[in-house]
Coordinates of C-alpha atoms in Angstrom, one line a residue:
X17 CA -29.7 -2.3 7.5
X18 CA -30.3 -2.1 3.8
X19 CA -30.1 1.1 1.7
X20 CA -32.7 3.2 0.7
X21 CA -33.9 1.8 -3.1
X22 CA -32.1 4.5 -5.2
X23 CA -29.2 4.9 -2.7
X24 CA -26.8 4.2 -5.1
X25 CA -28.2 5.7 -8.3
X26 CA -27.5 9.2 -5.4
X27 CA -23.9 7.9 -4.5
X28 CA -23.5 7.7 -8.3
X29 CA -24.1 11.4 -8.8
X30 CA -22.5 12.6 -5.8
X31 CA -19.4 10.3 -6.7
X32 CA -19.9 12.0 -9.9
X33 CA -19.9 15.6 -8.6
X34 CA -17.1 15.2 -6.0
X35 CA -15.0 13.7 -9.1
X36 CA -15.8 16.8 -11.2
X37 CA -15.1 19.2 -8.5
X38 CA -11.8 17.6 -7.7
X39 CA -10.9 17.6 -11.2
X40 CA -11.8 21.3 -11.5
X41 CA -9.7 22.3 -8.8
X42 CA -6.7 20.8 -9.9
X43 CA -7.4 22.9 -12.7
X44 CA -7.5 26.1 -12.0
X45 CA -5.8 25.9 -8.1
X46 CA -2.9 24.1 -9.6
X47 CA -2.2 22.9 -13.3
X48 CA -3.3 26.6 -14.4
X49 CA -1.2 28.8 -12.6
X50 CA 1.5 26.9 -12.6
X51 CA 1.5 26.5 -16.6
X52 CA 1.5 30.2 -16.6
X53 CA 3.8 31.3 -14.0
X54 CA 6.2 29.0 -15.6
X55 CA 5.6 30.5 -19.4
X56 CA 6.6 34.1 -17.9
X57 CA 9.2 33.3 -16.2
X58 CA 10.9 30.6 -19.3
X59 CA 8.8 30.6 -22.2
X60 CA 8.4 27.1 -23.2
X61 CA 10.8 25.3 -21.2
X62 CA 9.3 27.1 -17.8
X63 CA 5.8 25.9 -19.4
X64 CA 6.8 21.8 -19.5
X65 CA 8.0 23.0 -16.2
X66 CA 4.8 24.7 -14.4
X67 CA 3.1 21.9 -15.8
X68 CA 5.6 19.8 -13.8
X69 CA 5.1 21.5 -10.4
X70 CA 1.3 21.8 -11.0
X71 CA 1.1 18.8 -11.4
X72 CA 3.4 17.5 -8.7
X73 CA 1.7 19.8 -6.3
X74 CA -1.8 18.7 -7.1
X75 CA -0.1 15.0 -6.0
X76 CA 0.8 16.3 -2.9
X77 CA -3.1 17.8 -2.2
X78 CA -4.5 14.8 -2.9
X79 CA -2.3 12.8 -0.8
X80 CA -2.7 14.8 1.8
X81 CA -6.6 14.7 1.2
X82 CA -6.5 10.8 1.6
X83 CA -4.0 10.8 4.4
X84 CA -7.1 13.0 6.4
X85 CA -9.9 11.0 5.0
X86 CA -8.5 7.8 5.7
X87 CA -7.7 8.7 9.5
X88 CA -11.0 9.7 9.8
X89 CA -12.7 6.6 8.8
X90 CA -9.7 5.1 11.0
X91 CA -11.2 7.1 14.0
X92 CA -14.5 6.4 13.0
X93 CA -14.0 2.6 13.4
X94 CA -12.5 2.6 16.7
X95 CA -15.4 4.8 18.4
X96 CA -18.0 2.6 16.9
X97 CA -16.3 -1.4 17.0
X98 CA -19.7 -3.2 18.1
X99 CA -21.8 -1.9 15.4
X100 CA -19.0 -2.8 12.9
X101 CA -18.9 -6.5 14.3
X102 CA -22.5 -6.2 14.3
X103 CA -22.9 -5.8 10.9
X104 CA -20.3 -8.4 10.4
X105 CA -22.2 -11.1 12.3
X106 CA -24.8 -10.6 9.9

């Protein structure tokens, strides 16, 4: 089955969109609050600090946010393995 002409000019801006978004949120859910906490409770050395842990715990998010995505592709393969060999046979 081929795409629909355009297809990927969408997945572009979607891919886009999803890259901004996750950007964002690392932003302002993690690096952000973390800087500050971390000024208040140390001054500088708690700021090099937050940004430590904000970053550290926007690693964790994502991991875990590929860890789900790929088991669902993973489950999606086994309920579907004759259209993927299918497609495969060309």
């Amino acid at each position: 089955m081929k795409p629909a002409p355009g297809a990927g000019f969408i997945y572009q801006i979607t891919n886009r969109r999803l890259q901004f978004n996750n950007s964002t949120l690392r932003l302002f859910l993690c690096y952000l609050p973390m800087l500050w906490l971390g000024s208040r409770l140390n001054g500088i050395p708690g700021l090099m600090t937050g940004a430590l842990v904000g970053n550290l715990l926007a690693g964790i998010i994502a991991w875990q946010l590929y860890r789900a995505g790929m088991a669902r592709l993973s489950a999606k393969s086994r309920q579907e393995p004759g259209e993927i060999t299918a497609r495969n046979a060309g």
